[in-house]
Amino acid sequence: MTDVTTPEQAEQNDQAADLTDGHGGEHAVAVAAAHGVGTMFTLSGAHVFPMYDGAVHAEPPMRLLDVRHEQTAVFAAEALGKLTRTPGLAVLTAGPGVTNGVSAITQASFSGSPLVVVGGRAPANRWGMGSLQEFDHPAILGPVTKSARTLHKVDDIAAGLDEAFTLAGSPHRGPTFVDVPMDEFFNRAAVERPTPAPRSRVEPDTEAITEIGTLLGQASRPVVVLGTDVWADGAEEAALRLVEQGGIPAITNGMGRGVVPGGHPMLMTKARGKALGSSDLVIVVGTPLDFRLGYGVFGGKDGAPQAKVVHIADSEAQVSQHADLAASAAGDLTLALDGILATLEQQLRRPDWSAWTADLRAAVAAATERDDALLRAEADPIHPARIYGELLPRLEDDAVVIGDGGDFVSFAGKYVEPKRPGGWLDPGPYGCLGAGLGAAIAARIARPSSQVVLLFGDGAAGMSLIDVDTLVRHNLPVVMVVGNNSAWGLEKQPMQMLYGYDVVADLAPQTRYDEVVKALGGGGETVSDPRQIGPALDRAFASGVPYLVNVITDVNAPYPRNTFGV
Ligand SMILES: Cc1ncc(C[n+]2csc(CCOP(=O)(O)OP(=O)(O)O)c2C)c(N)n1
Ligand SMILES: [Mg+2]
């Protein structure tokens, strides 16, 4: 049968079925925008041109943020997802564009960061014939994403992307990947553009919550650990309620930092060793029981018995399989935390944890005093801690602090206690150097009026510094501080310890990373006198341009670690 529909009739039919006509890129951009995306991170490639055309012609246009290496595009999209709690969007051209993004996608997977990556793909009508960059991406992206699929037809794009966004932004969050064959991306179709489904909350098991509340009521020395998913799941207020109204000492990690603000009387992160070692009940919320938490074994310090462990996760699959758990719960973290507080408050006899809390506060005070001496160190060459001594009093409450490096950044983890949640970005359990510049780009976009401080090891800086060019082109001023010990310090010291010598751990002495930034259009300076760090930071914050303070530090002042993290 011949199709005798006139264009006018086709349009009428489309309207009846609520169909919208457009090419593949227009559909994809419209769906992304409906999911809250305002910025597309990318590096040019013809396979994904329709995405750019879609962004340019969208109403309002979508911001295109073009970078110098695909890893930066994905690290930026991941960080934007973490900061805004709306999936970030990276668009990568076929083949090497996609594979250059794999480490950053894997980081998002390890960190549970909401992220959607759209890849170009060789045209379907030539598949198998050897066209440029013909590569079946989902086969390698599958293991590091929540879903990785090819949208084979232009008609599939709107629904496929809607699904990818919903999945990436639902607990347990993470990256999703789609690619679209080039010919289909350029094709047109009239399709229905789905409206994003409202967020659905999974109620945690009531009995499990009551059991956890009861365990808490029976505990003598409880500690609650608040991790990244407390922030990601929007449970930061419920977490603070539990800590304050329940009177429970708290430790924060990852993006949980700041949920209990720095300086809060219940924040015991500085006395972490004592708190986790002497506790009889550790409730871990929104973070895996991995190497960062001793694999979930607590207590046992100075002859103390092992602690009971409770794990609360945003979804069933995140609950630890390896740890010996006294109880666990999975689901919406606000409901879980409020449920535990309600159970505790219903108990007739409220436990008295005042001695335990006072003990921990004393340990925090002692640690703070010890830290203070190092933060003021006059040593020459500069002790890296002195940089933090100068930085901390200059940080505003809403500052975003990003760490990318080894030992130098470990000091940040120790000294920087954010005043608000959502202001701390580290690479998370994947530990991938090179994430910093992308994260700084995202932070400047997410928080236009906040300080953004990127703390770089000199080794890590080399992995992304060319993207200062992106900061300059897009007028994104951030302050970068390099702890320049002319070495891959976190590897140099352990190798010395294990072998008595080290190889492949030295970098060129006192490299002028500030000059690199200046060459790219930013500002910077090198500092080797500890008294000059503060004034240099003031100039950096005042400069209004991407500015790098290159601090020459003592390579023999390593971070006092007792683990290699393996
Ligand atoms: C992509 C990647 N490559 C290698 C490593 C291994 N690694 C971890 S820390 C580190 C040294 C980092 O050196 P730098 O950034 O200068 O910081 P420093 O320890 O000297 O303060 C290395 C090489 C890693 N984590 N990620
Ligand atoms: Mg170094």
GROMACS .gro file of N, CA and C in nm, residues 252 257 262 267-273 364 366-368 370-372 374-375 383 385 388 392 401 406-418 424 426 455 558-562:
model
  135
  252THR      N    1   3.254   1.159   5.949
  252THR     CA    2   3.206   1.175   5.812
  252THR      C    3   3.316   1.134   5.715
  257ARG      N    4   3.122   1.454   5.427
  257ARG     CA    5   3.192   1.562   5.498
  257ARG      C    6   3.110   1.691   5.492
  262GLY      N    7   3.211   2.122   6.028
  262GLY     CA    8   3.341   2.133   6.096
  262GLY      C    9   3.325   2.213   6.225
  267LEU      N   10   3.112   1.613   6.611
  267LEU     CA   11   3.195   1.565   6.500
  267LEU      C   12   3.329   1.514   6.553
  268MET      N   13   3.354   1.384   6.535
  268MET     CA   14   3.471   1.320   6.595
  268MET      C   15   3.569   1.269   6.490
  269THR      N   16   3.562   1.321   6.369
  269THR     CA   17   3.649   1.270   6.263
  269THR      C   18   3.797   1.278   6.303
  270LYS      N   19   3.834   1.381   6.375
  270LYS     CA   20   3.975   1.395   6.415
  270LYS      C   21   4.015   1.289   6.518
  271ALA      N   22   3.917   1.228   6.582
  271ALA     CA   23   3.947   1.121   6.679
  271ALA      C   24   3.897   0.988   6.625
  272ARG      N   25   3.905   0.974   6.496
  272ARG     CA   26   3.854   0.858   6.424
  272ARG      C   27   3.906   0.726   6.477
  273GLY      N   28   4.039   0.721   6.498
  273GLY     CA   29   4.101   0.596   6.544
  273GLY      C   30   4.043   0.552   6.677
  364VAL      N   31   3.959   1.469   7.035
  364VAL     CA   32   3.953   1.566   6.924
  364VAL      C   33   4.037   1.689   6.960
  366ALA      N   34   4.288   1.709   7.168
  366ALA     CA   35   4.431   1.676   7.167
  366ALA      C   36   4.483   1.669   7.023
  367ALA      N   37   4.403   1.608   6.934
  367ALA     CA   38   4.446   1.598   6.793
  367ALA      C   39   4.453   1.737   6.731
  368THR      N   40   4.357   1.821   6.765
  368THR     CA   41   4.355   1.958   6.710
  368THR      C   42   4.480   2.034   6.754
  370ARG      N   43   4.771   1.898   6.840
  370ARG     CA   44   4.885   1.839   6.767
  370ARG      C   45   4.891   1.895   6.624
  371ASP      N   46   4.774   1.899   6.560
  371ASP     CA   47   4.766   1.951   6.422
  371ASP      C   48   4.813   2.095   6.416
  372ASP      N   49   4.772   2.174   6.517
  372ASP     CA   50   4.803   2.317   6.515
  372ASP      C   51   4.952   2.343   6.502
  374LEU      N   52   5.175   2.159   6.355
  374LEU     CA   53   5.217   2.135   6.216
  374LEU      C   54   5.163   2.241   6.121
  375LEU      N   55   5.040   2.284   6.147
  375LEU     CA   56   4.978   2.385   6.059
  375LEU      C   57   5.055   2.517   6.063
  383HIS      N   58   5.689   2.265   5.508
  383HIS     CA   59   5.613   2.145   5.542
  383HIS      C   60   5.474   2.159   5.478
  385ALA      N   61   5.188   2.072   5.554
  385ALA     CA   62   5.077   2.108   5.644
  385ALA      C   63   5.063   2.259   5.658
  388TYR      N   64   4.800   2.420   5.455
  388TYR     CA   65   4.664   2.412   5.510
  388TYR      C   66   4.646   2.512   5.624
  392LEU      N   67   4.313   2.726   5.558
  392LEU     CA   68   4.190   2.706   5.636
  392LEU      C   69   4.124   2.836   5.680
  401VAL      N   70   3.608   2.246   4.802
  401VAL     CA   71   3.748   2.205   4.808
  401VAL      C   72   3.762   2.071   4.736
  406GLY      N   73   4.840   1.270   4.595
  406GLY     CA   74   4.871   1.166   4.692
  406GLY      C   75   4.880   1.222   4.833
  407ASP      N   76   5.002   1.222   4.887
  407ASP     CA   77   5.022   1.265   5.025
  407ASP      C   78   4.966   1.405   5.050
  408PHE      N   79   4.993   1.497   4.957
  408PHE     CA   80   4.951   1.635   4.979
  408PHE      C   81   4.800   1.644   5.004
  409VAL      N   82   4.726   1.562   4.932
  409VAL     CA   83   4.581   1.565   4.945
  409VAL      C   84   4.534   1.488   5.069
  410SER      N   85   4.613   1.389   5.111
  410SER     CA   86   4.578   1.320   5.235
  410SER      C   87   4.578   1.419   5.351
  411PHE      N   88   4.670   1.516   5.348
  411PHE     CA   89   4.669   1.619   5.452
  411PHE      C   90   4.537   1.695   5.449
  412ALA      N   91   4.485   1.720   5.330
  412ALA     CA   92   4.357   1.793   5.318
  412ALA      C   93   4.247   1.715   5.389
  413GLY      N   94   4.245   1.583   5.365
  413GLY     CA   95   4.144   1.499   5.428
  413GLY      C   96   4.151   1.510   5.580
  414LYS      N   97   4.271   1.530   5.630
  414LYS     CA   98   4.291   1.537   5.774
  414LYS      C   99   4.252   1.675   5.829
  415TYR      N  100   4.285   1.780   5.756
  415TYR     CA  101   4.271   1.914   5.813
  415TYR      C  102   4.145   1.989   5.771
  416VAL      N  103   4.096   1.962   5.650
  416VAL     CA  104   3.982   2.042   5.602
  416VAL      C  105   3.853   1.979   5.654
  417GLU      N  106   3.780   2.053   5.735
  417GLU     CA  107   3.651   2.003   5.783
  417GLU      C  108   3.544   2.099   5.733
  418PRO      N  109   3.478   2.063   5.621
  418PRO     CA  110   3.383   2.157   5.560
  418PRO      C  111   3.271   2.196   5.656
  424TRP      N  112   3.291   1.919   4.923
  424TRP     CA  113   3.416   1.844   4.927
  424TRP      C  114   3.415   1.740   4.815
  426ASP      N  115   3.653   1.444   4.648
  426ASP     CA  116   3.775   1.365   4.633
  426ASP      C  117   3.747   1.253   4.533
  455LEU      N  118   4.324   2.138   4.515
  455LEU     CA  119   4.452   2.102   4.577
  455LEU      C  120   4.515   1.991   4.494
  558PRO      N  121   5.653   1.324   5.458
  558PRO     CA  122   5.541   1.248   5.401
  558PRO      C  123   5.421   1.248   5.495
  559TYR      N  124   5.309   1.212   5.438
  559TYR     CA  125   5.188   1.194   5.519
  559TYR      C  126   5.208   1.071   5.606
  560PRO      N  127   5.181   1.081   5.736
  560PRO     CA  128   5.205   0.966   5.824
  560PRO      C  129   5.099   0.858   5.806
  561ARG      N  130   5.117   0.774   5.706
  561ARG     CA  131   5.015   0.672   5.677
  561ARG      C  132   5.053   0.540   5.743
  562ASN      N  133   4.952   0.460   5.773
  562ASN     CA  134   4.982   0.326   5.823
  562ASN      C  135   4.920   0.222   5.731
   0.00000   0.00000   0.00000
